[in-house]
Coordinates of C-alpha atoms in Angstrom, one line a residue:
M1 CA -49.2 111.2 -60.8
L2 CA -50.0 114.0 -58.6
T3 CA -47.9 116.4 -60.6
H4 CA -49.4 115.6 -63.9
D5 CA -52.9 116.6 -62.2
Y6 CA -51.3 119.9 -61.0
A7 CA -49.8 120.5 -64.3
R8 CA -52.7 119.9 -66.3
F9 CA -54.8 122.4 -64.0
A10 CA -51.9 125.1 -64.4
A11 CA -52.1 124.5 -68.1
Q12 CA -55.9 124.9 -68.3
V13 CA -56.1 128.0 -66.1
H14 CA -53.9 129.6 -68.8
H15 CA -57.3 129.8 -70.9
M16 CA -60.2 128.5 -69.1
P17 CA -63.2 130.3 -68.1
I18 CA -62.6 131.8 -64.3
P19 CA -65.5 132.6 -62.2
P20 CA -65.7 136.2 -61.5
E21 CA -65.8 135.8 -57.7
V22 CA -62.2 133.9 -58.1
L23 CA -60.9 136.6 -60.2
H24 CA -62.2 139.3 -57.7
H25 CA -60.3 137.3 -54.8
A26 CA -57.1 137.2 -56.8
K27 CA -57.1 140.9 -57.0
R28 CA -58.0 141.1 -53.4
C29 CA -54.7 139.0 -52.9
L30 CA -52.7 141.2 -55.3
V31 CA -53.9 144.4 -53.6
D32 CA -52.7 143.0 -50.3
W33 CA -49.5 141.9 -51.6
F34 CA -48.6 145.4 -52.5
A35 CA -49.7 146.6 -49.1
A36 CA -47.2 144.5 -47.7
T37 CA -44.5 144.6 -50.1
L38 CA -44.0 148.2 -50.6
P39 CA -43.2 149.1 -47.0
G40 CA -41.1 145.8 -46.9
G41 CA -38.9 147.0 -49.7
M42 CA -37.9 150.1 -47.6
L43 CA -36.4 147.6 -44.9
P44 CA -33.8 144.9 -44.5
P45 CA -33.1 142.5 -45.9
A46 CA -34.5 143.6 -49.3
T47 CA -32.4 147.1 -49.0
L48 CA -29.2 145.1 -48.2
M49 CA -30.0 142.7 -51.0
T50 CA -30.5 145.2 -53.5
D51 CA -27.2 146.7 -52.7
A52 CA -25.5 143.3 -52.9
L53 CA -27.2 142.1 -56.1
V54 CA -28.4 145.0 -58.3
A55 CA -26.7 147.9 -59.7
K56 CA -27.8 151.3 -58.9
H57 CA -29.2 152.1 -62.3
G58 CA -30.2 148.3 -63.0
T59 CA -31.2 146.7 -66.4
G60 CA -34.0 144.1 -66.8
E61 CA -37.7 144.2 -67.1
A62 CA -38.8 143.2 -63.8
S63 CA -39.3 145.9 -61.0
L64 CA -38.4 145.9 -57.4
L65 CA -40.7 147.6 -55.1
P66 CA -40.8 150.5 -54.0
S67 CA -37.8 151.9 -56.0
G68 CA -38.8 150.9 -59.5
I69 CA -35.3 149.7 -60.3
R70 CA -35.2 147.4 -62.9
T71 CA -33.5 143.8 -62.6
D72 CA -34.0 140.2 -64.1
A73 CA -36.9 138.2 -63.1
R74 CA -35.2 135.8 -60.7
T75 CA -33.8 138.7 -58.6
A76 CA -37.0 140.7 -58.6
A77 CA -38.8 137.6 -57.2
L78 CA -36.1 137.2 -54.5
I79 CA -36.0 140.7 -53.4
N80 CA -39.8 141.5 -53.5
G81 CA -40.7 138.2 -52.3
S82 CA -38.4 138.7 -49.2
A83 CA -39.6 142.3 -48.8
S84 CA -43.4 141.0 -48.9
H85 CA -42.9 139.0 -45.8
T86 CA -40.9 141.4 -43.8
V87 CA -43.6 143.7 -42.1
E88 CA -45.7 140.6 -41.3
F89 CA -48.7 141.8 -43.0
D90 CA -49.0 139.2 -46.0
D91 CA -51.8 136.7 -46.3
I92 CA -52.4 133.4 -44.9
F93 CA -53.9 130.2 -46.0
R94 CA -55.1 129.0 -42.6
D95 CA -55.6 125.5 -43.5
G96 CA -52.1 125.1 -44.7
L97 CA -50.3 127.3 -41.9
Y98 CA -48.8 128.9 -45.1
H99 CA -48.4 132.5 -46.5
P100 CA -49.0 132.0 -50.2
G101 CA -49.1 135.4 -51.5
A102 CA -45.2 136.3 -50.6
P103 CA -44.0 133.6 -53.1
V104 CA -46.5 133.2 -55.7
I105 CA -47.2 136.8 -56.3
S106 CA -43.6 137.8 -56.4
A107 CA -42.9 134.8 -59.0
A108 CA -45.8 135.6 -60.9
L109 CA -45.4 139.4 -61.2
A110 CA -41.5 139.2 -61.9
V111 CA -42.0 136.6 -64.8
A112 CA -45.1 138.7 -66.2
E113 CA -43.1 141.9 -66.4
T114 CA -40.4 140.2 -68.2
S115 CA -42.5 138.4 -70.6
G116 CA -45.1 141.4 -71.3
A117 CA -47.9 139.4 -70.0
S118 CA -51.5 140.7 -69.7
G119 CA -52.9 141.5 -66.6
D120 CA -55.5 138.8 -67.0
L121 CA -52.5 136.4 -67.6
L122 CA -51.0 137.7 -64.3
L123 CA -54.3 136.9 -62.3
R124 CA -54.4 133.2 -63.8
G125 CA -50.8 132.7 -62.8
V126 CA -51.3 134.0 -59.3
I127 CA -54.7 131.5 -59.1
A128 CA -52.7 128.6 -60.3
G129 CA -50.0 129.3 -57.8
Y130 CA -52.4 129.4 -54.8
E131 CA -54.8 126.4 -55.9
I132 CA -51.8 124.1 -56.2
S133 CA -49.7 125.1 -53.3
N134 CA -52.5 125.5 -50.9
R135 CA -53.3 122.1 -51.5
V136 CA -49.7 120.9 -51.0
A137 CA -49.6 122.8 -47.6
R138 CA -52.9 121.3 -46.5
V139 CA -51.3 117.9 -46.8
M140 CA -48.1 118.5 -45.3
V141 CA -49.2 120.2 -41.8
P142 CA -49.4 120.3 -39.0
A143 CA -46.4 117.8 -38.8
H144 CA -44.3 119.6 -41.5
Y145 CA -44.8 123.0 -39.2
E146 CA -42.7 121.3 -36.5
F147 CA -39.6 121.9 -38.0
W148 CA -40.4 123.6 -41.5
H149 CA -41.5 126.9 -42.5
T150 CA -44.2 126.4 -44.9
T151 CA -43.7 129.4 -46.9
G152 CA -40.2 128.5 -47.5
T153 CA -41.2 124.9 -48.7
V154 CA -44.3 124.7 -50.1
G155 CA -43.9 128.4 -51.5
F156 CA -41.8 126.8 -54.1
F157 CA -44.4 124.7 -55.7
G158 CA -46.7 127.7 -55.9
A159 CA -44.1 130.1 -57.4
A160 CA -43.1 127.5 -59.9
A161 CA -47.0 126.9 -60.9
A162 CA -47.5 130.6 -61.1
A163 CA -44.4 131.1 -63.2
A164 CA -45.3 128.1 -65.4
T165 CA -48.7 129.4 -65.9
V166 CA -47.7 133.0 -66.8
L167 CA -44.9 132.0 -69.4
G168 CA -47.4 129.7 -70.9
L169 CA -45.6 126.4 -70.5
D170 CA -47.5 123.2 -71.8
E171 CA -48.5 120.5 -69.5
T172 CA -45.4 118.4 -69.6
Q173 CA -43.2 121.6 -69.1
T174 CA -45.4 122.6 -66.3
A175 CA -45.0 119.1 -64.5
H176 CA -41.2 119.3 -64.5
A177 CA -41.2 123.0 -63.3
I178 CA -43.3 122.0 -60.3
A179 CA -41.5 118.9 -59.5
G180 CA -38.2 120.5 -59.9
V181 CA -38.6 122.5 -56.9
G182 CA -39.1 119.7 -54.6
S183 CA -35.5 119.4 -54.3
M184 CA -35.0 123.0 -53.9
A185 CA -37.5 123.6 -51.1
A186 CA -36.2 124.5 -47.6
G187 CA -36.9 127.1 -44.8
L188 CA -36.5 126.0 -41.1
Q189 CA -38.5 126.9 -38.1
Q190 CA -35.6 128.0 -36.1
A191 CA -35.6 131.3 -38.5
L192 CA -38.7 132.1 -36.6
R193 CA -37.1 131.6 -33.2
G194 CA -34.7 134.4 -33.0
E195 CA -33.6 138.0 -34.3
A196 CA -32.6 137.9 -37.8
M197 CA -33.3 138.3 -41.4
T198 CA -33.7 134.7 -42.4
K199 CA -37.4 134.2 -42.1
P200 CA -38.4 136.7 -45.0
L201 CA -35.9 135.1 -47.2
H202 CA -37.8 132.1 -47.0
A203 CA -40.4 133.7 -49.0
G204 CA -38.0 135.4 -51.5
R205 CA -35.9 132.2 -52.0
A206 CA -39.2 130.2 -52.9
A207 CA -40.3 133.0 -55.3
E208 CA -36.8 133.0 -57.0
G209 CA -36.7 129.0 -56.9
G210 CA -39.9 128.8 -58.9
V211 CA -39.0 131.3 -61.3
L212 CA -36.0 129.3 -62.1
S213 CA -37.6 126.1 -62.1
A214 CA -40.1 127.3 -64.7
Q215 CA -37.5 128.9 -66.8
I216 CA -35.3 125.9 -67.1
A217 CA -38.1 123.6 -67.8
Q218 CA -39.2 125.7 -70.6
A219 CA -35.9 125.1 -71.9
G220 CA -36.2 121.3 -71.6
V221 CA -34.6 120.4 -68.3
T222 CA -36.5 117.5 -66.5
S223 CA -37.3 116.6 -63.2
V224 CA -38.6 113.4 -61.1
L225 CA -42.2 113.7 -61.5
D226 CA -43.0 111.9 -58.4
M227 CA -41.3 114.2 -56.1
L228 CA -44.2 114.8 -53.9
E229 CA -45.6 111.4 -53.2
G230 CA -42.6 109.4 -53.9
D231 CA -41.3 107.0 -51.3
W232 CA -38.2 109.2 -51.0
G233 CA -39.9 112.4 -51.9
F234 CA -41.2 115.6 -50.5
G235 CA -43.8 114.3 -48.2
K236 CA -41.8 111.4 -46.7
A237 CA -38.9 113.3 -46.1
M238 CA -40.6 116.5 -44.3
S239 CA -43.8 115.4 -42.9
R240 CA -45.4 112.2 -41.3
D241 CA -48.1 110.2 -42.9
A242 CA -48.9 112.6 -45.6
D243 CA -51.8 111.6 -47.6
W244 CA -51.7 112.8 -51.1
S245 CA -55.1 110.8 -52.2
H246 CA -57.1 114.0 -52.2
A247 CA -54.6 116.4 -52.9
A248 CA -55.9 117.5 -56.4
D249 CA -59.7 117.3 -55.3
G250 CA -61.6 120.2 -56.5
L251 CA -58.9 121.9 -58.6
G252 CA -61.3 124.2 -60.8
S253 CA -64.3 123.9 -58.6
D254 CA -63.3 124.5 -55.1
W255 CA -61.2 127.6 -55.1
T256 CA -58.9 128.1 -52.1
I257 CA -58.1 131.5 -53.2
T258 CA -61.5 132.5 -51.7
Q259 CA -60.5 131.3 -48.4
I260 CA -57.4 133.5 -47.7
T261 CA -56.8 135.6 -44.7
Q262 CA -56.0 139.1 -45.2
K263 CA -54.0 140.2 -42.1
N264 CA -55.7 143.2 -39.8
H265 CA -52.8 143.3 -37.7
A266 CA -48.9 143.9 -38.3
A267 CA -47.9 140.9 -36.4
C268 CA -47.4 137.0 -36.6
G269 CA -50.9 135.6 -37.3
H270 CA -50.7 133.5 -34.2
V271 CA -51.6 136.5 -32.0
H272 CA -54.2 137.9 -33.9
A273 CA -57.2 136.4 -32.4
A274 CA -56.0 137.4 -29.1
V275 CA -55.3 140.9 -30.1
D276 CA -58.9 140.9 -31.5
A277 CA -60.3 140.0 -28.0
V278 CA -58.0 142.7 -26.0
I279 CA -59.5 145.4 -28.7
A280 CA -63.0 144.2 -28.2
L281 CA -62.8 144.3 -24.5
A282 CA -61.1 147.4 -24.2
R283 CA -63.9 148.9 -26.2
E284 CA -66.7 147.4 -24.6
H285 CA -65.7 148.2 -21.1
G286 CA -63.5 151.4 -21.3
L287 CA -60.5 149.4 -20.5
T288 CA -56.9 151.6 -20.5
A289 CA -53.5 150.5 -19.0
D290 CA -54.6 152.4 -16.0
N291 CA -57.4 150.4 -15.1
V292 CA -56.2 146.6 -16.0
A293 CA -54.5 144.6 -13.5
A294 CA -53.9 141.5 -15.4
I295 CA -54.3 139.9 -19.0
R296 CA -54.7 136.1 -19.2
V297 CA -54.7 134.6 -22.9
G298 CA -55.2 131.0 -23.5
S299 CA -54.5 129.7 -27.0
Y300 CA -52.8 127.0 -29.0
Q301 CA -49.2 125.4 -28.4
K302 CA -47.7 127.1 -31.7
A303 CA -48.8 130.2 -30.5
K304 CA -47.2 130.0 -27.3
E305 CA -44.2 128.4 -28.6
I306 CA -43.5 130.8 -31.4
C307 CA -44.9 133.9 -29.8
G308 CA -44.4 133.5 -26.1
N309 CA -41.5 136.1 -25.8
P310 CA -42.2 138.3 -22.8
E311 CA -39.3 140.8 -23.3
P312 CA -39.0 141.7 -27.2
K313 CA -36.2 144.1 -27.9
T314 CA -36.4 144.7 -31.7
M315 CA -39.2 145.0 -34.2
F316 CA -38.9 141.3 -35.2
E317 CA -39.1 140.1 -31.8
A318 CA -41.9 142.2 -31.0
K319 CA -44.2 141.0 -34.1
F320 CA -43.8 137.6 -32.6
S321 CA -44.4 138.7 -29.0
M322 CA -47.8 137.8 -27.8
P323 CA -47.4 140.0 -24.4
Y324 CA -46.2 142.9 -26.5
C325 CA -49.0 142.7 -29.2
L326 CA -51.5 142.4 -26.5
A327 CA -49.8 145.4 -24.6
A328 CA -49.9 147.3 -27.5
A329 CA -53.7 146.7 -28.6
L330 CA -54.9 147.7 -25.0
V331 CA -52.5 151.0 -25.0
W332 CA -53.3 152.2 -28.7
G333 CA -56.2 150.2 -29.8
K334 CA -54.6 148.4 -32.8
V335 CA -51.6 146.7 -33.6
R336 CA -50.5 148.3 -37.0
T337 CA -46.9 149.2 -38.1
A338 CA -46.7 152.3 -35.9
A339 CA -46.6 150.0 -33.0
F340 CA -43.4 148.4 -34.0
E341 CA -41.4 151.9 -34.4
P342 CA -38.5 152.3 -32.1
L343 CA -40.2 154.7 -30.0
A344 CA -43.3 152.4 -29.7
L345 CA -41.1 149.5 -28.7
A346 CA -39.7 151.7 -25.9
D347 CA -43.1 152.9 -24.7
R348 CA -43.0 153.0 -20.8
I349 CA -46.8 152.2 -20.5
V350 CA -46.6 149.4 -23.1
R351 CA -43.5 147.9 -21.2
D352 CA -45.2 148.2 -18.0
V353 CA -48.6 146.3 -19.4
I354 CA -46.3 143.6 -20.7
F355 CA -45.8 142.1 -17.4
R356 CA -49.4 141.8 -16.7
V357 CA -49.9 139.4 -19.5
T358 CA -49.8 135.6 -18.7
H359 CA -50.0 133.1 -21.8
T360 CA -51.2 129.7 -21.5
V361 CA -52.1 126.7 -23.7
D362 CA -56.1 126.3 -23.8
D363 CA -57.3 122.7 -24.7
E364 CA -60.4 123.9 -26.6
C365 CA -58.1 126.3 -28.8
E366 CA -55.4 123.6 -29.2
G367 CA -58.0 121.0 -30.3
S368 CA -59.3 123.7 -32.9
F369 CA -55.8 124.1 -34.5
P370 CA -54.8 124.3 -37.3
N371 CA -58.4 124.7 -38.8
Q372 CA -59.1 127.7 -36.5
R373 CA -56.7 130.2 -34.8
S374 CA -58.6 130.9 -31.8
A375 CA -58.0 132.5 -28.5
K376 CA -59.6 133.3 -25.0
V377 CA -58.8 136.3 -23.0
E378 CA -59.6 137.3 -19.6
I379 CA -58.8 140.7 -18.2
D380 CA -59.0 141.6 -14.5
T381 CA -59.5 145.2 -13.7
T382 CA -58.3 147.3 -10.9
D383 CA -61.7 147.7 -9.5
G384 CA -62.4 143.9 -9.1
R385 CA -64.1 143.2 -12.2
T386 CA -63.0 140.4 -14.7
V387 CA -64.2 140.4 -18.3
S388 CA -63.6 137.7 -20.5
H389 CA -63.9 137.4 -24.6
F390 CA -63.4 134.3 -26.9
S391 CA -62.3 135.1 -30.4
P392 CA -63.0 131.5 -32.1
T393 CA -61.3 133.2 -35.4
R394 CA -59.4 136.4 -36.4
K395 CA -60.6 139.6 -38.1
G396 CA -59.5 138.8 -41.7
D397 CA -59.9 135.2 -41.7
P398 CA -62.5 133.9 -44.5
D399 CA -65.2 133.4 -41.8
H400 CA -64.7 137.2 -40.7
P401 CA -63.1 138.7 -43.8
L402 CA -61.9 142.2 -44.3
S403 CA -64.4 144.0 -46.7
D404 CA -63.0 145.5 -49.8
E405 CA -63.2 148.9 -48.2
E406 CA -61.4 147.6 -45.1
L407 CA -58.6 146.1 -47.5
N408 CA -58.6 149.5 -49.2
E409 CA -57.9 151.2 -46.0
K410 CA -55.3 149.0 -45.0
Y411 CA -53.6 149.1 -48.4
A412 CA -53.5 153.1 -48.3
E413 CA -52.3 153.2 -44.5
L414 CA -49.3 151.2 -45.6
A415 CA -48.6 152.2 -49.2
A416 CA -49.1 156.0 -48.8
P417 CA -46.6 156.8 -46.4
V418 CA -43.9 155.0 -49.0
I419 CA -45.0 156.3 -52.4
G420 CA -47.3 159.2 -51.6
P421 CA -51.1 159.2 -51.6
T422 CA -51.5 160.2 -55.0
A423 CA -49.3 157.3 -56.4
A424 CA -50.8 155.0 -54.1
A425 CA -54.3 155.8 -54.8
A426 CA -53.4 155.5 -58.8
L427 CA -51.8 152.2 -58.4
A428 CA -54.8 150.6 -56.2
E429 CA -57.1 151.8 -59.2
R430 CA -54.8 149.8 -61.5
L431 CA -54.7 146.8 -59.5
W432 CA -58.4 146.6 -59.1
A433 CA -58.9 146.7 -62.8
V434 CA -55.7 144.7 -63.6
E435 CA -57.6 142.2 -65.9
H436 CA -58.1 144.8 -68.5
L437 CA -54.4 145.8 -68.8
A438 CA -53.2 144.6 -72.2
T439 CA -49.7 144.4 -70.5
V440 CA -48.7 144.3 -66.8
N441 CA -46.4 147.2 -67.6
M442 CA -49.1 149.5 -67.5
L443 CA -49.0 149.1 -63.8
E444 CA -46.1 151.4 -64.2
L445 CA -44.0 150.0 -61.6
Q446 CA -41.0 151.2 -62.7
Q447 CA -41.9 154.7 -62.3
L448 CA -42.7 154.3 -58.6
R449 CA -40.5 156.2 -56.4
P450 CA -40.4 156.3 -52.5
L451 CA -41.2 159.5 -51.0
G452 CA -38.2 161.9 -50.8
T453 CA -36.0 160.5 -53.3
G454 CA -37.4 162.4 -56.5

């Protein structure tokens, strides 16, 4: 049974030798998660959920970010998981149309803090969660992605595996933890199609559900162990022709955590290849809003379906608007968090450029999806030239990755305005050496405070 294969691997990861390269990539994922979570924790829904669910002076051993407020593991996983998916800067497993870090790391860290786990064990939990849920995601898509948000469904399995590993569950308990979340998993694509706070909650609920399932499995609660591949199970109910025959292949040798995308732009991943193309063309040809007459982008159907909004009014809508993101890329040369501030959203020049963008489905880009996220961009200039650029992948994808230095720059840009440059640098130093910490409490997360709060 597949669940047994996954559980055996998770139990082994608890103590097996891990290649240094794999540990390094796990640390990259951890640094990247903090880069997304610290600013996300300053925004709804995380702030509103904290008001609703946590006393002002919370009790517990798990930390909310960036406030350092203490709470229990499940609540921390829920709120931090939602925060990590709010500013659209969290990582991606491209082959699975899936953001693994938001549910997996949120669950692993919450359990690690409450159990006093070491930094090394935290990384092992993260690795187990990525390796298992990435494989589930790869089987389920693309059909699953038509109606289900993979992060809010498959994320439950990754969070459960991560929490089980950190808690030291045995193979049988881990199998029940992983299987048990199959009946909890949900997250509808409709949440990506409108202005609301539901989408980040998908990641938070997945993280919380994984922690819950691991905790009750540790206490002896059992689950149906063929939940993934059974005739009335996850695959049959939420995908088409899901083939589980190779879903455990490569566990312990082919490490998917080394194939993760770290985002370079603060927007939906479906716009990134086109944003890269516009930035490249603008730099190469000296293009500005004043000398661009038209922008034509060809990408794949899901990009147009999810990111086709030509008149975004809010931060969330703008992050899912190809026309807005391309206009911002042309005007400012980058699409980071500042591009979605209220003044930026109202910028007259950007708004004017939006209406010069035409978005269509390109057959070549559609044919390479989901294994590649490509885009073709043509720009007509006011002096009669036409220039073009093909982005076969995105900056940050595993075949065009951010360097460690670039990842550090991204982290600093996102973390320093929230907790201050000194605290951000100190936390980064601890994260890059996390495997040497006797306990994750040495990260001193409960000492963090947003700037201006004392």
